[in-house]
XYZ file of C-alpha atoms in Angstrom:
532
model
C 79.821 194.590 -1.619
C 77.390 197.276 -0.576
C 78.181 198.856 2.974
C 75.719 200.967 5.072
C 76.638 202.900 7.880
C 74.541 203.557 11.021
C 73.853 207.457 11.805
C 74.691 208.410 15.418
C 72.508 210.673 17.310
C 75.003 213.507 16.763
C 73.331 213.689 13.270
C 70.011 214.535 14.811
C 71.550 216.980 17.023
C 73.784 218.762 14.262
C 70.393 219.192 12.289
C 68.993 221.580 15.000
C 71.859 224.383 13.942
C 71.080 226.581 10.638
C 73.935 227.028 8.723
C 73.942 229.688 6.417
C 76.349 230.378 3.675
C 77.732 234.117 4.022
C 79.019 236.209 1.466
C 80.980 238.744 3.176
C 84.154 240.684 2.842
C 85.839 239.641 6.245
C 85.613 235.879 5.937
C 88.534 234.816 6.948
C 88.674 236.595 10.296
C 84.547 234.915 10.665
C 86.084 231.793 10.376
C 88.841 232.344 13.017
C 86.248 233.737 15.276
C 83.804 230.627 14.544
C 86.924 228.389 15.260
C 86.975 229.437 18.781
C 83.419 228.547 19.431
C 82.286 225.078 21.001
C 84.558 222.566 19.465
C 81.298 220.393 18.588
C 79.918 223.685 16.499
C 83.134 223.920 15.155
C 83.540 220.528 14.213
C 80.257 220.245 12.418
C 80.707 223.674 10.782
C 84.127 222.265 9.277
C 82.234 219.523 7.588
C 80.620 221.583 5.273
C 82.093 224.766 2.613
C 81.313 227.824 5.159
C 84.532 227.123 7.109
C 86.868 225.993 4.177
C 86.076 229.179 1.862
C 88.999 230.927 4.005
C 90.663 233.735 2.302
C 92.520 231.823 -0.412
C 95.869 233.679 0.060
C 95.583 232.808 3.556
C 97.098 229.213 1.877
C 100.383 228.501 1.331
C 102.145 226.635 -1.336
C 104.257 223.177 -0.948
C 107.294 224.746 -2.514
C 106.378 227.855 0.564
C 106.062 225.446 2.996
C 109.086 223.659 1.712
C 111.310 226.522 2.027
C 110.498 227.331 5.540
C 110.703 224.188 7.139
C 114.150 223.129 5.020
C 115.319 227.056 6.801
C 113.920 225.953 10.308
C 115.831 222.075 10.135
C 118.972 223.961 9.064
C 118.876 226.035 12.365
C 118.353 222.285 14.675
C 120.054 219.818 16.203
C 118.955 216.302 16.847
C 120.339 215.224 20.503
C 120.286 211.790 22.236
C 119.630 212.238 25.850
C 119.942 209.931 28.719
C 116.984 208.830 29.989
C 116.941 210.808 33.199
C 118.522 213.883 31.818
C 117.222 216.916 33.978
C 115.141 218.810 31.607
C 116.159 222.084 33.065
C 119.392 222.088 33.033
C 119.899 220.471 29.460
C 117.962 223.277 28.307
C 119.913 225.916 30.799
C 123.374 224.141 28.894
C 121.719 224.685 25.454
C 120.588 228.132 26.079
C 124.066 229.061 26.347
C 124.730 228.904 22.309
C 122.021 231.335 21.686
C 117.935 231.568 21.662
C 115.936 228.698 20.982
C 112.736 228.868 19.053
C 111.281 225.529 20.009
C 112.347 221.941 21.462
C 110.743 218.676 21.790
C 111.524 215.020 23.174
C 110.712 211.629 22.170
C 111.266 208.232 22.010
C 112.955 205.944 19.334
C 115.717 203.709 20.155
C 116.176 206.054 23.600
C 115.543 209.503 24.374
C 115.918 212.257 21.711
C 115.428 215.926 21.643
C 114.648 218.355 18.858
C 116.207 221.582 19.499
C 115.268 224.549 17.134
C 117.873 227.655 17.473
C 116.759 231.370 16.497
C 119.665 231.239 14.103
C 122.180 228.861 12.102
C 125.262 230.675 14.157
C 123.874 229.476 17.354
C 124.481 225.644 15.968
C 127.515 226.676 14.618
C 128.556 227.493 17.538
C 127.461 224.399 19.450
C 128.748 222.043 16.919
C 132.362 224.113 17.670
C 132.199 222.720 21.169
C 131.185 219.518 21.155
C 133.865 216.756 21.872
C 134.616 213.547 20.049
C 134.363 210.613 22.199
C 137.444 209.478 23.210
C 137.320 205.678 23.808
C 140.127 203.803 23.633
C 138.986 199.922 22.629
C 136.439 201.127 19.952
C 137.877 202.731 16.526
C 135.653 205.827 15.566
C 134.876 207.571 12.170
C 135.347 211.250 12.718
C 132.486 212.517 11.243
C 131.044 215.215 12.370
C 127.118 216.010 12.117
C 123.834 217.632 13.840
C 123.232 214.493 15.238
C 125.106 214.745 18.925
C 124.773 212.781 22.624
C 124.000 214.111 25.625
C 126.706 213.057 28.311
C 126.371 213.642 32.242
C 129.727 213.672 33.474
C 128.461 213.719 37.007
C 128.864 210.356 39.458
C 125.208 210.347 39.843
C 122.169 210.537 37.587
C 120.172 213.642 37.834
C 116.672 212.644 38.956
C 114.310 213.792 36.243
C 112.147 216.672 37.377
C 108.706 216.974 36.091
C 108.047 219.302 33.047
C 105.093 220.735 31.276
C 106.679 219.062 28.101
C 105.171 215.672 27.124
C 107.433 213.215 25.093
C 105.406 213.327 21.162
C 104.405 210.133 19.976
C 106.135 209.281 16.821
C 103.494 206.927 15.815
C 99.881 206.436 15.109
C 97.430 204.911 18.407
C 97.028 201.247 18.731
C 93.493 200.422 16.854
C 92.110 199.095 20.507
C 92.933 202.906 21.482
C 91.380 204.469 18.435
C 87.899 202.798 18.890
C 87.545 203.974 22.659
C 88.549 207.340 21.085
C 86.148 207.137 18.421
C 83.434 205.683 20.770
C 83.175 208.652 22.740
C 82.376 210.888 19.998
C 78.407 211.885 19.428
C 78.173 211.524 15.029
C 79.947 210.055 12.303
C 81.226 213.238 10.896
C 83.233 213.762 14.630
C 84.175 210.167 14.744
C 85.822 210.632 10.988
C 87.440 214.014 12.458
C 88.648 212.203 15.157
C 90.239 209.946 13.451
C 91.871 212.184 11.385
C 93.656 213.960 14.152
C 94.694 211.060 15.502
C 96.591 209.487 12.687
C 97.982 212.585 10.523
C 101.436 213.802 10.837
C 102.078 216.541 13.921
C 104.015 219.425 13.416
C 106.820 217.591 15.500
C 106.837 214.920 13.769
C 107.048 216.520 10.071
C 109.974 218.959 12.114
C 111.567 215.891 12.685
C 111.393 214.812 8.736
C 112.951 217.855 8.030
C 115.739 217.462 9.942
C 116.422 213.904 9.112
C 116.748 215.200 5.114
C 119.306 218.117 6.362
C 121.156 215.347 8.512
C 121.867 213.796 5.166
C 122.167 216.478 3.287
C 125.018 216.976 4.761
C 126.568 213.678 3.971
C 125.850 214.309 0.557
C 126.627 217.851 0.352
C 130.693 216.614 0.850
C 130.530 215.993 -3.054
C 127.712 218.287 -3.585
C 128.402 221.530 -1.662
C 124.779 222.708 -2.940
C 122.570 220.204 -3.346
C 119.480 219.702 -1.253
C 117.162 216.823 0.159
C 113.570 217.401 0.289
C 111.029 215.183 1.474
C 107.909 214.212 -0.830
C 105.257 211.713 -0.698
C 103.287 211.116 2.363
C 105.443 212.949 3.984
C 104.621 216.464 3.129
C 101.184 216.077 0.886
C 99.250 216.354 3.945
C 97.943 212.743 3.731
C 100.681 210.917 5.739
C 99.974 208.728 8.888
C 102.177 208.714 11.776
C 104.842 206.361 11.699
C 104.740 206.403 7.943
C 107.967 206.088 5.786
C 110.191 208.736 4.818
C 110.537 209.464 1.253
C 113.512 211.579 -0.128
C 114.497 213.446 -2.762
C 118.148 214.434 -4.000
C 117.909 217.695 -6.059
C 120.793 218.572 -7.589
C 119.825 221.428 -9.763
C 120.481 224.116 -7.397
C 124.500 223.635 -8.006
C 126.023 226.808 -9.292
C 125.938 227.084 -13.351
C 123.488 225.063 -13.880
C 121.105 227.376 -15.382
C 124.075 229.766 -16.482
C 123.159 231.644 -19.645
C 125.907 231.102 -22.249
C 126.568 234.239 -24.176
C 126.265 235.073 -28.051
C 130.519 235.416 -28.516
C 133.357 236.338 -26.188
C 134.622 234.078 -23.544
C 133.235 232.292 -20.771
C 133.499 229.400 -18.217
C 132.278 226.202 -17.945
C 132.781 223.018 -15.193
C 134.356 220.259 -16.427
C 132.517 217.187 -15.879
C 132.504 213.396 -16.249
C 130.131 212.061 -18.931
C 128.267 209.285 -19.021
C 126.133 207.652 -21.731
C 122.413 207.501 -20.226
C 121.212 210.356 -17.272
C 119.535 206.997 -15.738
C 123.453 205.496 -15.179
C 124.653 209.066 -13.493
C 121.714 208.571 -11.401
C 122.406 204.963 -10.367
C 126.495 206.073 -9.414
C 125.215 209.332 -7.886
C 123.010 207.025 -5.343
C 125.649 204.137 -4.934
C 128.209 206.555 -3.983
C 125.928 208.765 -1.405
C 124.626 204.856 -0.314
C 128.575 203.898 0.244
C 128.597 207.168 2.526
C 125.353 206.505 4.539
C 126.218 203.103 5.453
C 129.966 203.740 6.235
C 129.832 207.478 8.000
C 125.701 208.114 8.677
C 125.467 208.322 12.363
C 122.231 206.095 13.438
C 121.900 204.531 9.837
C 121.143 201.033 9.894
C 120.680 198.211 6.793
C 121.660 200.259 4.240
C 120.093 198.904 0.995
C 120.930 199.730 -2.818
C 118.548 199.097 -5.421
C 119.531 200.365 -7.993
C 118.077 198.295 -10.776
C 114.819 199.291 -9.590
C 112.838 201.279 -12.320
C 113.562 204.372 -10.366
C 117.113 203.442 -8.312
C 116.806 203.837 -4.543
C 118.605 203.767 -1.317
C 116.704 202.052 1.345
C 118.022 202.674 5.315
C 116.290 202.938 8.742
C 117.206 205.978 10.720
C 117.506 204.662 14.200
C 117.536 208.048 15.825
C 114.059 208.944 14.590
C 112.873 205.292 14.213
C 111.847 206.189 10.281
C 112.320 204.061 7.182
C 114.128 205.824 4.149
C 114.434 205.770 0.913
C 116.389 207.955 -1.003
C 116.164 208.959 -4.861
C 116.914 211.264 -6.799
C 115.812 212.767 -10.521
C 112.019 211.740 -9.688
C 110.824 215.318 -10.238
C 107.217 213.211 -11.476
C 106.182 211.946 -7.857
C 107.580 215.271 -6.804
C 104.619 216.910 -8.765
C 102.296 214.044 -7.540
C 103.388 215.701 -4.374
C 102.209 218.860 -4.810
C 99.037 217.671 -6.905
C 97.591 216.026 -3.627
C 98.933 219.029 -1.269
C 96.491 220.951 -3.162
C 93.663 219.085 -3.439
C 94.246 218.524 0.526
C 94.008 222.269 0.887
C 91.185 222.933 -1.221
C 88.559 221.358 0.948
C 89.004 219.611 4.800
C 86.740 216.938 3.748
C 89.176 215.468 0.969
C 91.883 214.617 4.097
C 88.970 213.192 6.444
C 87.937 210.920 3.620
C 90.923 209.557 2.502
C 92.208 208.811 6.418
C 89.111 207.095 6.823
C 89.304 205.124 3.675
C 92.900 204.343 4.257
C 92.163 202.787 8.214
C 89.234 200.939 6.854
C 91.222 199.559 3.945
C 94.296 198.560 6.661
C 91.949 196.730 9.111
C 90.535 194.435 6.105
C 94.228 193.600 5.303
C 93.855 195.517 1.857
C 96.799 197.463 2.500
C 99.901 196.430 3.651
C 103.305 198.137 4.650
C 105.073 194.969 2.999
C 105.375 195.602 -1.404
C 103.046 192.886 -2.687
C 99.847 192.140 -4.073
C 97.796 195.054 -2.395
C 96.419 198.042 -3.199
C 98.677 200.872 -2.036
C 97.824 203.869 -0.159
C 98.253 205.966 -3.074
C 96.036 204.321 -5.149
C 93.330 204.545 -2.957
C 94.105 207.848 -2.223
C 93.510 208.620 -5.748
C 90.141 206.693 -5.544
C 88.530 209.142 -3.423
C 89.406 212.425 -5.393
C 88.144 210.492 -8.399
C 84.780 210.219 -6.565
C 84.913 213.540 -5.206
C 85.257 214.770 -8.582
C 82.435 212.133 -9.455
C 79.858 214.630 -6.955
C 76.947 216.703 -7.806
C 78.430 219.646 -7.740
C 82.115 218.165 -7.815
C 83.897 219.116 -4.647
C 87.449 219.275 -6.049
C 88.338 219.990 -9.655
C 89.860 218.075 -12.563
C 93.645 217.991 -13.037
C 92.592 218.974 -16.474
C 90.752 222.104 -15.484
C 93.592 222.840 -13.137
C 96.016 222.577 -15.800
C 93.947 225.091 -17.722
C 94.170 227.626 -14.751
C 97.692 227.998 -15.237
C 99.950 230.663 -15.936
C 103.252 230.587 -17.549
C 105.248 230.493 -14.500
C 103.330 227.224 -14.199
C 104.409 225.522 -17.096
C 106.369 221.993 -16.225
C 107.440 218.981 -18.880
C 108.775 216.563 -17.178
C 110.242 213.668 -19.926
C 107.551 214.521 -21.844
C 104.947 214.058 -19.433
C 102.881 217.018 -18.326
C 102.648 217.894 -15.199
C 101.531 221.687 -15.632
C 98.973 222.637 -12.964
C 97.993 226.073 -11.293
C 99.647 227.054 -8.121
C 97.594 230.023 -7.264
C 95.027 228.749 -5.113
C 93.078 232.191 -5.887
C 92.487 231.020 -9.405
C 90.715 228.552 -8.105
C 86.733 228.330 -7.644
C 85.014 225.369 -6.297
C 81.476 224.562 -6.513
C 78.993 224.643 -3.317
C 79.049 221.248 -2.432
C 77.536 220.816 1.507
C 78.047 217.351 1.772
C 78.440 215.995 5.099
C 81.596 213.425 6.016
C 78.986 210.630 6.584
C 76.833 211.083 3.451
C 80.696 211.246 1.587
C 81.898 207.961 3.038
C 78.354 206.403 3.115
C 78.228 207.288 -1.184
C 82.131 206.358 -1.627
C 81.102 202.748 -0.798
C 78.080 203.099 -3.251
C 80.137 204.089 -5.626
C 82.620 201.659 -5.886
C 80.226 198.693 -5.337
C 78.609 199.288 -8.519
C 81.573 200.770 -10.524
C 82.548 198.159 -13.140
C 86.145 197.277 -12.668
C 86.118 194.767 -15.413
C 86.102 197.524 -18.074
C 86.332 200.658 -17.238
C 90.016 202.512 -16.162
C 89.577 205.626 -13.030
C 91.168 209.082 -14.388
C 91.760 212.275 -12.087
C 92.955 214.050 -14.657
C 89.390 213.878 -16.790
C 87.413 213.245 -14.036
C 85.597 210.666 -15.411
C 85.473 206.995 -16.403
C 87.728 205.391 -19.450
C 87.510 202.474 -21.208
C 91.064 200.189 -19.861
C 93.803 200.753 -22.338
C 95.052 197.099 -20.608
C 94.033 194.119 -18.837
C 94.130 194.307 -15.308
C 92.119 193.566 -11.909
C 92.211 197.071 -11.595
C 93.231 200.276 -13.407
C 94.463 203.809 -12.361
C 96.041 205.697 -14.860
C 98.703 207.942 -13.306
C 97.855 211.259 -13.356
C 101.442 213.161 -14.724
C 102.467 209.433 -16.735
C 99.203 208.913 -18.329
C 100.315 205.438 -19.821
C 101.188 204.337 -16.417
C 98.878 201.839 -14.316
C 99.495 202.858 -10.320
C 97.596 199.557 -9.355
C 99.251 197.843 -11.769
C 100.767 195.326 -8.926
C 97.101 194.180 -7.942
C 96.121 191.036 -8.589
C 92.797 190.067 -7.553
C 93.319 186.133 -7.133
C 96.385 186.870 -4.543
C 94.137 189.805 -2.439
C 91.643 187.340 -2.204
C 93.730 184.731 -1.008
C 95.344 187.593 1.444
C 92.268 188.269 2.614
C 91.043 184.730 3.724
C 94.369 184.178 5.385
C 93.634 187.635 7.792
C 90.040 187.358 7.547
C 90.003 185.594 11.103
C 93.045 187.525 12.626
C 90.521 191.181 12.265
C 87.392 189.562 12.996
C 87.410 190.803 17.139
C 88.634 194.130 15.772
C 85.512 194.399 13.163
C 83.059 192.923 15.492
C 84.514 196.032 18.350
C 83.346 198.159 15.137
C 80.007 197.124 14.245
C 78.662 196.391 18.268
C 80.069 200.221 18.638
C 77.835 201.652 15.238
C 74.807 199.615 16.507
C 75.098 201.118 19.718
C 75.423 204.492 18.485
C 72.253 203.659 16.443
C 70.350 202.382 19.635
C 70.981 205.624 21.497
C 70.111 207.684 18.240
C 66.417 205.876 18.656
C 66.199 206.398 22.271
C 67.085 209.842 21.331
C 64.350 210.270 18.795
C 61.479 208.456 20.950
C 62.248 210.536 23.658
């Protein structure tokens, strides 16, 4: 099916403005001087290269990023409040185990605040003071963890005095609240932005993933003193949508001696260790033992699930304190890469996040996504979909994983199981091409694309950036781009997303009929605009 969009009369108006693609050696401070212009300037500016060609060591890398925000979720503490806690005096009592850095509150299943110290002492020294409750018809597990309640001791509730801080919204805006939002923008390029902004991840709430992987951590750290628990997925590649599941990852290579060098002769020590015949069975009793522990001891985790037989073993848990759903793995260093892959390409160009939130809301309000495992086309499918076309452009906007591959250095090198997953991780290797493509002409052409891209035969590859013949039948093929002989849509099956999509046809036709009497309104005003 063949889609057209309506242009707004923002289009018109952006058209007025001569951009002009500078050369110069202070860039990057341009840019931050052009981002404090009008925000419509500034918005229209963004859609093209001349404010994404920042300084490219002005970027930082996932495993960068990583590293600070694991060292800033070490230094918190995740409280429950009571509802009409005074704000000032909780943070007066707080302030009295050392300097905080930053705090936030929100809602889950209550009130919660995220409380950032200046240093890991300060919680030390917090978590030293803080009683056990002492009630006498329940029987308690003693376990002790950043997660702590907020008690008033007092015979009356201390009226909540207003505050300058706003509770953060944990998850994305009703759709009826995204189209006013979107309505009140002047061009399709600002209505994609707009979008954007409102769905992706805010820096509270990824501060908030962070600490939920250090809250277990610390469970898990009780049989492995130095293991760690990052997040991956949607959760840190920079395409995630509020409200979206957490994703974990147990690392255990970090433990002492595990990358000990064994000398030529003399004598030396080792660990002694249990065996086991296949890595995939260590993996399976390393998660059923750290599931055991979640479900018995894990403060605020709820319907602990282990699936273990899975093809990579998981443990599946809401966290009622932060209202995510987790799943924990571990030795899945492949979708860890897949992490990083799309961090980059996020960070390479603005326009590659815009497109795919678009894509992804579109795709959602036709009921060809779905948060329940099924028939559908995931998110990461389609999210591969759109840096295959954006590959597909004249001039390509983002590269080939091939070509990045070939940009590599040494320290880059990575087999993972035989698959590899090598891929440059200095962003100033990296040149792109001067594509000026505006959001609307992207998502206008993705559409084209796809509606005459032949399915039937032909398999979509990011890492050639271009079209393959399909090694298998299938509705639809995407190879994976690390585990080549992999299909990623492999759970489509186009009888059953028809069939989906007759059952919800009529449940999102007032939602898609709100859409299309909002573009033909935005065209009506673009011809009044034009005839006046």
């Amino acid at each position: 099916m063949r889609m057209r969009i309506s242009p707004s009369f923002g289009s018109a108006m952006a058209s007025s403005f001569t951009v002009c693609r500078l050369h110069t050696i202070g860039r990057g401070s341009l840019v931050k001087c052009l981002q404090k212009v009008d925000t419509f300037l500034h918005r229209n500016i963004g859609t093209n290269v001349v404010a994404v060609q920042e300084e490219k060591n002005g970027f930082k890398s996932l495993s960068a990023v990583q590293a600070e925000r694991q060292e800033q979720a070490e230094r918190s503490v995740l409280i429950s409040c009571h509802s009409r806690t005074n704000e000032k005096k909780f943070l007066k009592y707080i302030a009295n185990y050392g300097d905080i850095q930053k705090y936030f509150f929100y809602e889950s299943y209550g009130m919660y605040a995220v409380v950032e110290f200046a240093n890991q002492e300060s919680v030390a020294s917090l978590l030293e003071e803080t009683a056990i409750p002492s009630i006498s018809h329940e029987s308690l597990v003693p376990f002790k963890s950043r997660l702590l309640s907020m008690r008033n001791l007092t015979s009356v509730d201390l009226p909540n005095q207003p505050s300058g801080k706003k509770r953060q919204a944990q998850t994305s805006i009703p759709i009826n609240e995204l189209i006013q939002r979107l309505s009140k923008e002047e061009s399709i390029d600002q209505q994609i932005t707009s979008l954007t902004e409102a769905y992706q991840l805010t820096e509270e709430n990824y501060r908030l993933r962070y600490l939920v992987c250090s809250l277990l951590k610390d469970i898990a750290a009780g049989f492995f003193p130095e293991c760690t628990i990052m997040p991956f997925g949607s959760s840190v590649n920079g395409f995630g949508k509020l409200g979206c599941d957490l994703d974990m990852f147990l690392d255990l290579d970090g433990i002492s001696g595990k990358n000990a060098t064994m000398p030529k002769s003399g004598l030396f020590l080792e660990y002694q260790m249990k065996r086991a015949n296949l890595e995939r069975i260590v993996t399976q009793n390393i998660l059923s033992v750290i599931g055991e522990c979640v479900d018995q001891f894990g403060p605020g985790c709820v319907g602990v699930q282990k699936i273990l037989n899975a093809r990579c073993p998981l443990v599946r848990f809401a966290h009622q304190p932060s209202g995510f759903q987790c799943d924990l793995t571990a030795n899945n260093r492949v979708a860890m890469k897949s992490t990083e892959l799309l961090y980059l390409y996020g960070e390479l160009d603005p326009r590659v996040r815009h497109l795919v939130f678009t894509v992804r809301c579109w795709a959602r309000a036709h009921s060809l996504t779905s948060s329940i495992p099924g028939a559908w086309i995931s998110n990461f499918s389609l999210t591969v979909m759109v840096l295959f076309f954006l590959q597909r452009r004249s001039p390509p906007i983002i590269p080939t994983l091939d070509h990045l591959r070939d940009l590599a250095g040494p320290e880059d090198k990575s087999v993972i199981e035989d698959n590899d997953c090598t891929f440059v991780s200095d962003f100033s290797k990296i040149r792109l091409e001067s594509n000026t493509e505006t959001l609307e002409q992207l998502l206008c052409e993705f559409f084209e694309f796809y509606a005459s891209f032949c399915f039937r035969t032909l398999s979509i590859n990011i890492r050639k950036g271009k079209e393959q013949n399909k090694p298998e039948v299938a509705p639809l093929h995407i190879q994976n781009p690390f585990e080549t002989t992999l299909n990623v849509s492999k759970n489509v099956n186009a009888s059953q997303v028809a069939a989906i999509k007759s059952r919800k046809r009529r449940k999102f036709e007032p939602a898609s009929e709100r859409i299309k009497s909002l573009l033909e309104s935005l065209k009506n005003t673009n011809n009044q605009q034009n005839q006046s």
